[in-house]
Amino acid sequence: KTGKKHGHDSQCFTEGLFFESEEVVWESCGLTGRSFIRKYELASGKTLKTFSVPKQYFAEGITVIGQTLFMLTYQARKILKYDVETGDMKGSAPWPYQGWGMTTDG
């Protein structure tokens, strides 16, 4: 049974989803040449932050650990690292596979 329904930005093709809390969600939106990451309030849909993703990357799975958001790329075989406060890219790391999903146990 579904608990609640929430609206969703129709411009975002969800590839990654991370619940920061019961009220706040991080979402990666995968679009060729136009991927982005957003943080928003679940109940209202209000966007709190938006980070751009370089055009050569297709955003896939995400997770947040501490002050770093990690994002897999679909075919570039990289993990991009972002500062959750500023949205600045902090670097990248090689990943030997296509990116799909990502998670953390805390």
Short mmCIF file of N, CA, C and O in Angstrom, two decimals:
data_model
loop_
_atom_site.label_atom_id
_atom_site.label_comp_id
_atom_site.label_asym_id
_atom_site.label_seq_id
_atom_site.Cartn_x
_atom_site.Cartn_y
_atom_site.Cartn_z
N LYS A 1 0.85 -1.18 0.00
CA LYS A 1 0.00 0.00 0.00
C LYS A 1 0.89 1.24 0.00
O LYS A 1 1.85 1.33 0.75
N THR A 2 0.55 2.22 -0.80
CA THR A 2 1.27 3.48 -0.86
C THR A 2 0.81 4.38 0.27
O THR A 2 -0.39 4.54 0.49
N GLY A 3 1.77 4.99 0.97
CA GLY A 3 1.43 5.87 2.08
C GLY A 3 0.94 7.23 1.63
O GLY A 3 -0.15 7.65 1.97
N LYS A 4 1.75 7.93 0.82
CA LYS A 4 1.39 9.27 0.34
C LYS A 4 1.84 9.43 -1.09
O LYS A 4 2.79 8.80 -1.54
N LYS A 5 1.15 10.30 -1.80
CA LYS A 5 1.56 10.66 -3.15
C LYS A 5 2.13 12.07 -3.11
O LYS A 5 1.63 12.93 -2.39
N HIS A 6 3.19 12.28 -3.90
CA HIS A 6 3.81 13.59 -3.98
C HIS A 6 3.97 13.97 -5.44
O HIS A 6 4.21 13.12 -6.29
N GLY A 7 3.87 15.26 -5.72
CA GLY A 7 4.09 15.74 -7.07
C GLY A 7 5.56 15.58 -7.46
O GLY A 7 6.43 15.36 -6.60
N HIS A 8 5.84 15.69 -8.75
CA HIS A 8 7.21 15.53 -9.22
C HIS A 8 7.45 16.44 -10.41
O HIS A 8 6.58 16.62 -11.25
N ASP A 9 8.65 17.00 -10.49
CA ASP A 9 9.07 17.86 -11.59
C ASP A 9 9.13 17.03 -12.86
O ASP A 9 9.96 16.13 -12.98
N SER A 10 8.29 17.35 -13.83
CA SER A 10 8.23 16.56 -15.07
C SER A 10 9.47 16.77 -15.94
O SER A 10 9.66 16.03 -16.91
N GLN A 11 10.32 17.74 -15.63
CA GLN A 11 11.56 17.96 -16.37
C GLN A 11 12.69 17.07 -15.86
O GLN A 11 13.78 17.07 -16.42
N CYS A 12 12.44 16.33 -14.80
CA CYS A 12 13.46 15.48 -14.18
C CYS A 12 13.15 14.01 -14.46
O CYS A 12 12.10 13.51 -14.07
N PHE A 13 14.09 13.35 -15.12
CA PHE A 13 13.99 11.91 -15.32
C PHE A 13 14.84 11.28 -14.23
O PHE A 13 16.07 11.23 -14.34
N THR A 14 14.20 10.83 -13.17
CA THR A 14 14.89 10.38 -11.97
C THR A 14 15.81 9.20 -12.27
O THR A 14 15.38 8.18 -12.79
N GLU A 15 17.07 9.36 -11.92
CA GLU A 15 18.07 8.31 -12.04
C GLU A 15 18.60 7.91 -10.68
O GLU A 15 18.92 6.76 -10.44
N GLY A 16 18.72 8.87 -9.78
CA GLY A 16 19.19 8.60 -8.42
C GLY A 16 18.30 9.33 -7.42
O GLY A 16 17.79 10.41 -7.70
N LEU A 17 18.12 8.71 -6.25
CA LEU A 17 17.26 9.28 -5.22
C LEU A 17 17.87 8.98 -3.86
O LEU A 17 18.22 7.83 -3.58
N PHE A 18 18.01 10.01 -3.04
CA PHE A 18 18.57 9.84 -1.70
C PHE A 18 17.73 10.65 -0.72
O PHE A 18 17.56 11.86 -0.90
N PHE A 19 17.19 9.99 0.29
CA PHE A 19 16.39 10.67 1.30
C PHE A 19 17.31 11.15 2.42
O PHE A 19 17.84 10.35 3.19
N GLU A 20 17.49 12.48 2.49
CA GLU A 20 18.29 13.08 3.56
C GLU A 20 17.54 12.97 4.88
O GLU A 20 18.14 12.81 5.93
N SER A 21 16.22 13.08 4.80
CA SER A 21 15.34 12.94 5.96
C SER A 21 13.96 12.58 5.42
O SER A 21 13.80 12.38 4.21
N GLU A 22 12.98 12.54 6.28
CA GLU A 22 11.61 12.25 5.81
C GLU A 22 11.05 13.40 4.99
O GLU A 22 10.10 13.22 4.24
N GLU A 23 11.65 14.59 5.12
CA GLU A 23 11.14 15.78 4.45
C GLU A 23 11.98 16.24 3.26
O GLU A 23 11.49 16.99 2.41
N VAL A 24 13.25 15.85 3.20
CA VAL A 24 14.17 16.39 2.20
C VAL A 24 14.79 15.28 1.36
O VAL A 24 15.27 14.29 1.89
N VAL A 25 14.78 15.49 0.03
CA VAL A 25 15.25 14.49 -0.92
C VAL A 25 16.29 15.10 -1.86
O VAL A 25 16.17 16.25 -2.28
N TRP A 26 17.32 14.33 -2.18
CA TRP A 26 18.27 14.64 -3.25
C TRP A 26 17.89 13.76 -4.43
O TRP A 26 17.56 12.59 -4.26
N GLU A 27 17.93 14.32 -5.65
CA GLU A 27 17.55 13.57 -6.83
C GLU A 27 18.50 13.92 -7.98
O GLU A 27 18.79 15.09 -8.22
N SER A 28 18.99 12.90 -8.68
CA SER A 28 19.76 13.16 -9.89
C SER A 28 18.83 12.96 -11.08
O SER A 28 18.06 12.00 -11.13
N CYS A 29 18.90 13.91 -12.00
CA CYS A 29 18.03 13.92 -13.17
C CYS A 29 18.89 13.68 -14.39
O CYS A 29 19.72 14.53 -14.74
N GLY A 30 18.73 12.54 -15.02
CA GLY A 30 19.58 12.17 -16.14
C GLY A 30 18.97 12.58 -17.47
O GLY A 30 17.88 12.14 -17.83
N LEU A 31 19.67 13.45 -18.15
CA LEU A 31 19.29 13.89 -19.48
C LEU A 31 20.58 14.07 -20.27
O LEU A 31 21.52 14.73 -19.78
N THR A 32 20.66 13.54 -21.46
CA THR A 32 21.87 13.68 -22.25
C THR A 32 22.17 15.16 -22.47
O THR A 32 21.35 15.89 -23.01
N GLY A 33 23.34 15.60 -21.99
CA GLY A 33 23.77 16.98 -22.14
C GLY A 33 23.10 17.97 -21.21
O GLY A 33 23.44 19.15 -21.20
N ARG A 34 22.15 17.52 -20.39
CA ARG A 34 21.40 18.43 -19.51
C ARG A 34 21.12 17.82 -18.13
O ARG A 34 20.14 18.17 -17.48
N SER A 35 21.96 16.92 -17.67
CA SER A 35 21.74 16.31 -16.35
C SER A 35 21.94 17.35 -15.25
O SER A 35 22.72 18.30 -15.40
N PHE A 36 21.24 17.15 -14.15
CA PHE A 36 21.41 18.02 -12.99
C PHE A 36 21.05 17.27 -11.72
O PHE A 36 20.47 16.18 -11.75
N ILE A 37 21.41 17.88 -10.60
CA ILE A 37 21.11 17.33 -9.28
C ILE A 37 20.29 18.37 -8.55
O ILE A 37 20.59 19.56 -8.62
N ARG A 38 19.28 17.92 -7.85
CA ARG A 38 18.49 18.88 -7.06
C ARG A 38 18.18 18.33 -5.69
O ARG A 38 18.09 17.12 -5.48
N LYS A 39 18.03 19.25 -4.76
CA LYS A 39 17.62 18.94 -3.39
C LYS A 39 16.28 19.66 -3.21
O LYS A 39 16.15 20.84 -3.55
N TYR A 40 15.28 18.94 -2.71
CA TYR A 40 13.97 19.58 -2.58
C TYR A 40 13.19 19.05 -1.38
O TYR A 40 13.49 18.00 -0.82
N GLU A 41 12.18 19.84 -1.01
CA GLU A 41 11.26 19.44 0.05
C GLU A 41 10.24 18.48 -0.55
O GLU A 41 9.60 18.80 -1.56
N LEU A 42 10.10 17.33 0.04
CA LEU A 42 9.21 16.30 -0.51
C LEU A 42 7.76 16.76 -0.53
O LEU A 42 7.07 16.62 -1.54
N ALA A 43 7.28 17.33 0.56
CA ALA A 43 5.86 17.68 0.65
C ALA A 43 5.46 18.78 -0.32
O ALA A 43 4.43 18.69 -0.99
N SER A 44 6.28 19.83 -0.43
CA SER A 44 5.92 20.98 -1.26
C SER A 44 6.50 20.91 -2.67
O SER A 44 6.02 21.57 -3.57
N GLY A 45 7.58 20.13 -2.84
CA GLY A 45 8.27 20.09 -4.12
C GLY A 45 9.21 21.27 -4.32
O GLY A 45 9.86 21.39 -5.36
N LYS A 46 9.30 22.15 -3.32
CA LYS A 46 10.15 23.34 -3.41
C LYS A 46 11.62 22.94 -3.54
O LYS A 46 12.15 22.21 -2.72
N THR A 47 12.27 23.45 -4.60
CA THR A 47 13.69 23.18 -4.81
C THR A 47 14.51 24.02 -3.85
O THR A 47 14.34 25.23 -3.77
N LEU A 48 15.41 23.35 -3.13
CA LEU A 48 16.28 24.03 -2.16
C LEU A 48 17.65 24.33 -2.76
O LEU A 48 18.25 25.34 -2.46
N LYS A 49 18.13 23.42 -3.62
CA LYS A 49 19.42 23.59 -4.28
C LYS A 49 19.38 22.87 -5.62
O LYS A 49 18.71 21.86 -5.76
N THR A 50 20.12 23.39 -6.58
CA THR A 50 20.29 22.72 -7.87
C THR A 50 21.75 22.80 -8.25
O THR A 50 22.36 23.87 -8.15
N PHE A 51 22.33 21.67 -8.65
CA PHE A 51 23.72 21.61 -9.10
C PHE A 51 23.73 21.17 -10.55
O PHE A 51 23.03 20.23 -10.93
N SER A 52 24.52 21.82 -11.35
CA SER A 52 24.65 21.38 -12.74
C SER A 52 25.66 20.25 -12.81
O SER A 52 26.53 20.11 -11.97
N VAL A 53 25.51 19.43 -13.82
CA VAL A 53 26.42 18.33 -14.10
C VAL A 53 27.06 18.64 -15.45
O VAL A 53 26.35 19.02 -16.39
N PRO A 54 28.39 18.53 -15.57
CA PRO A 54 29.02 18.81 -16.86
C PRO A 54 28.34 18.05 -18.00
O PRO A 54 27.94 16.90 -17.85
N LYS A 55 28.20 18.72 -19.14
CA LYS A 55 27.41 18.20 -20.26
C LYS A 55 27.86 16.84 -20.77
O LYS A 55 27.07 16.10 -21.34
N GLN A 56 29.12 16.50 -20.57
CA GLN A 56 29.61 15.21 -21.08
C GLN A 56 29.17 14.03 -20.22
O GLN A 56 29.39 12.88 -20.59
N TYR A 57 28.53 14.30 -19.07
CA TYR A 57 28.11 13.22 -18.17
C TYR A 57 26.60 13.09 -18.10
O TYR A 57 25.88 14.07 -18.06
N PHE A 58 26.15 11.86 -18.05
CA PHE A 58 24.74 11.53 -17.84
C PHE A 58 24.62 11.10 -16.39
O PHE A 58 25.22 10.10 -15.98
N ALA A 59 23.86 11.85 -15.61
CA ALA A 59 23.73 11.58 -14.17
C ALA A 59 22.98 10.28 -13.92
O ALA A 59 21.95 10.02 -14.53
N GLU A 60 23.51 9.49 -13.00
CA GLU A 60 22.85 8.25 -12.59
C GLU A 60 22.71 8.24 -11.07
O GLU A 60 22.40 9.27 -10.50
N GLY A 61 22.98 7.11 -10.43
CA GLY A 61 22.76 6.95 -9.00
C GLY A 61 23.54 7.94 -8.15
O GLY A 61 24.62 8.38 -8.52
N ILE A 62 22.95 8.30 -7.00
CA ILE A 62 23.60 9.21 -6.06
C ILE A 62 23.46 8.69 -4.64
O ILE A 62 22.57 7.91 -4.33
N THR A 63 24.36 9.18 -3.79
CA THR A 63 24.24 9.00 -2.35
C THR A 63 25.01 10.14 -1.68
O THR A 63 25.84 10.78 -2.32
N VAL A 64 24.70 10.39 -0.43
CA VAL A 64 25.38 11.44 0.34
C VAL A 64 26.01 10.80 1.55
O VAL A 64 25.36 10.03 2.28
N ILE A 65 27.28 11.12 1.77
CA ILE A 65 27.98 10.69 2.97
C ILE A 65 28.66 11.93 3.54
O ILE A 65 29.52 12.52 2.86
N GLY A 66 28.25 12.32 4.73
CA GLY A 66 28.80 13.53 5.33
C GLY A 66 28.46 14.74 4.49
O GLY A 66 27.30 14.99 4.18
N GLN A 67 29.47 15.48 4.09
CA GLN A 67 29.28 16.69 3.29
C GLN A 67 29.55 16.47 1.80
O GLN A 67 29.71 17.42 1.04
N THR A 68 29.60 15.20 1.39
CA THR A 68 29.90 14.89 0.00
C THR A 68 28.77 14.10 -0.64
O THR A 68 28.28 13.12 -0.08
N LEU A 69 28.35 14.56 -1.83
CA LEU A 69 27.39 13.84 -2.64
C LEU A 69 28.20 13.11 -3.72
O LEU A 69 29.02 13.73 -4.40
N PHE A 70 27.98 11.82 -3.84
CA PHE A 70 28.64 10.98 -4.85
C PHE A 70 27.62 10.66 -5.94
O PHE A 70 26.49 10.28 -5.63
N MET A 71 28.03 10.83 -7.20
CA MET A 71 27.14 10.57 -8.32
C MET A 71 27.83 9.69 -9.35
O MET A 71 28.92 10.00 -9.81
N LEU A 72 27.18 8.59 -9.70
CA LEU A 72 27.68 7.74 -10.78
C LEU A 72 27.34 8.36 -12.12
O LEU A 72 26.29 9.00 -12.27
N THR A 73 28.21 8.14 -13.08
CA THR A 73 27.90 8.54 -14.46
C THR A 73 27.51 7.27 -15.23
O THR A 73 27.97 6.18 -14.90
N TYR A 74 26.66 7.45 -16.22
CA TYR A 74 26.13 6.30 -16.93
C TYR A 74 27.20 5.56 -17.74
O TYR A 74 27.45 4.38 -17.51
N GLN A 75 27.86 6.23 -18.66
CA GLN A 75 28.82 5.54 -19.52
C GLN A 75 30.25 6.07 -19.43
O GLN A 75 31.14 5.50 -20.03
N ALA A 76 30.46 7.13 -18.67
CA ALA A 76 31.80 7.73 -18.58
C ALA A 76 32.72 6.98 -17.60
O ALA A 76 33.90 7.29 -17.52
N ARG A 77 32.15 6.03 -16.87
CA ARG A 77 32.93 5.21 -15.93
C ARG A 77 33.66 6.05 -14.89
O ARG A 77 34.83 5.87 -14.61
N LYS A 78 32.89 6.99 -14.30
CA LYS A 78 33.43 7.85 -13.25
C LYS A 78 32.40 8.03 -12.15
O LYS A 78 31.20 7.95 -12.39
N ILE A 79 32.91 8.33 -10.97
CA ILE A 79 32.09 8.80 -9.86
C ILE A 79 32.49 10.26 -9.65
O ILE A 79 33.68 10.56 -9.49
N LEU A 80 31.51 11.15 -9.68
CA LEU A 80 31.77 12.56 -9.43
C LEU A 80 31.44 12.86 -7.97
O LEU A 80 30.47 12.34 -7.43
N LYS A 81 32.25 13.74 -7.36
CA LYS A 81 32.06 14.10 -5.96
C LYS A 81 31.74 15.59 -5.86
O LYS A 81 32.47 16.42 -6.41
N TYR A 82 30.64 15.91 -5.17
CA TYR A 82 30.19 17.29 -5.01
C TYR A 82 30.12 17.67 -3.54
O TYR A 82 29.74 16.85 -2.69
N ASP A 83 30.42 18.92 -3.24
CA ASP A 83 30.20 19.48 -1.91
C ASP A 83 28.70 19.77 -1.78
O ASP A 83 28.14 20.49 -2.61
N VAL A 84 28.04 19.22 -0.76
CA VAL A 84 26.59 19.37 -0.64
C VAL A 84 26.15 20.80 -0.33
O VAL A 84 25.01 21.16 -0.60
N GLU A 85 27.03 21.61 0.24
CA GLU A 85 26.66 22.99 0.57
C GLU A 85 26.81 23.92 -0.62
O GLU A 85 25.94 24.73 -0.89
N THR A 86 27.91 23.80 -1.34
CA THR A 86 28.21 24.75 -2.42
C THR A 86 27.85 24.24 -3.81
O THR A 86 27.70 25.03 -4.73
N GLY A 87 27.77 22.93 -3.98
CA GLY A 87 27.54 22.35 -5.30
C GLY A 87 28.80 22.26 -6.13
O GLY A 87 28.76 21.81 -7.27
N ASP A 88 29.93 22.66 -5.55
CA ASP A 88 31.20 22.59 -6.27
C ASP A 88 31.63 21.14 -6.43
O ASP A 88 31.50 20.34 -5.49
N MET A 89 32.14 20.81 -7.62
CA MET A 89 32.66 19.47 -7.82
C MET A 89 34.01 19.39 -7.10
O MET A 89 34.88 20.22 -7.30
N LYS A 90 34.14 18.37 -6.24
CA LYS A 90 35.35 18.19 -5.45
C LYS A 90 36.32 17.23 -6.09
O LYS A 90 37.41 17.03 -5.59
N GLY A 91 35.94 16.63 -7.18
CA GLY A 91 36.81 15.68 -7.85
C GLY A 91 36.03 14.53 -8.44
O GLY A 91 34.81 14.54 -8.47
N SER A 92 36.78 13.55 -8.88
CA SER A 92 36.16 12.36 -9.47
C SER A 92 37.04 11.16 -9.18
O SER A 92 38.19 11.30 -8.76
N ALA A 93 36.49 10.00 -9.39
CA ALA A 93 37.23 8.75 -9.20
C ALA A 93 36.83 7.81 -10.33
O ALA A 93 35.68 7.84 -10.79
N PRO A 94 37.76 6.99 -10.79
CA PRO A 94 37.40 6.04 -11.84
C PRO A 94 36.45 4.96 -11.31
O PRO A 94 36.47 4.62 -10.14
N TRP A 95 35.61 4.46 -12.19
CA TRP A 95 34.67 3.38 -11.88
C TRP A 95 34.67 2.45 -13.08
O TRP A 95 34.42 2.90 -14.19
N PRO A 96 34.98 1.19 -12.92
CA PRO A 96 35.20 0.32 -14.09
C PRO A 96 33.93 -0.15 -14.81
O PRO A 96 34.03 -0.93 -15.75
N TYR A 97 32.78 0.32 -14.38
CA TYR A 97 31.52 -0.17 -14.95
C TYR A 97 30.64 0.99 -15.41
O TYR A 97 30.87 2.13 -15.05
N GLN A 98 29.56 0.67 -16.13
CA GLN A 98 28.52 1.68 -16.37
C GLN A 98 27.86 1.97 -15.04
O GLN A 98 27.65 1.07 -14.22
N GLY A 99 27.51 3.22 -14.82
CA GLY A 99 26.82 3.59 -13.58
C GLY A 99 25.34 3.33 -13.65
O GLY A 99 24.72 3.52 -14.69
N TRP A 100 24.78 2.86 -12.56
CA TRP A 100 23.34 2.65 -12.48
C TRP A 100 22.87 3.16 -11.12
O TRP A 100 22.51 4.30 -10.97
N GLY A 101 22.88 2.29 -10.12
CA GLY A 101 22.41 2.67 -8.81
C GLY A 101 23.53 2.78 -7.81
O GLY A 101 24.61 2.23 -7.99
N MET A 102 23.27 3.55 -6.75
CA MET A 102 24.25 3.73 -5.69
C MET A 102 23.50 3.86 -4.38
O MET A 102 22.40 4.41 -4.34
N THR A 103 24.10 3.35 -3.31
CA THR A 103 23.47 3.44 -2.00
C THR A 103 24.55 3.49 -0.93
O THR A 103 25.73 3.39 -1.23
N THR A 104 24.14 3.67 0.30
CA THR A 104 25.06 3.66 1.43
C THR A 104 24.34 3.04 2.62
O THR A 104 23.11 3.06 2.70
N ASP A 105 25.12 2.53 3.54
CA ASP A 105 24.54 2.01 4.78
C ASP A 105 24.79 2.99 5.93
O ASP A 105 24.69 2.64 7.08
N GLY A 106 25.09 4.23 5.56
CA GLY A 106 25.21 5.27 6.57
C GLY A 106 26.56 5.86 6.60
O GLY A 106 26.94 6.75 7.22
#
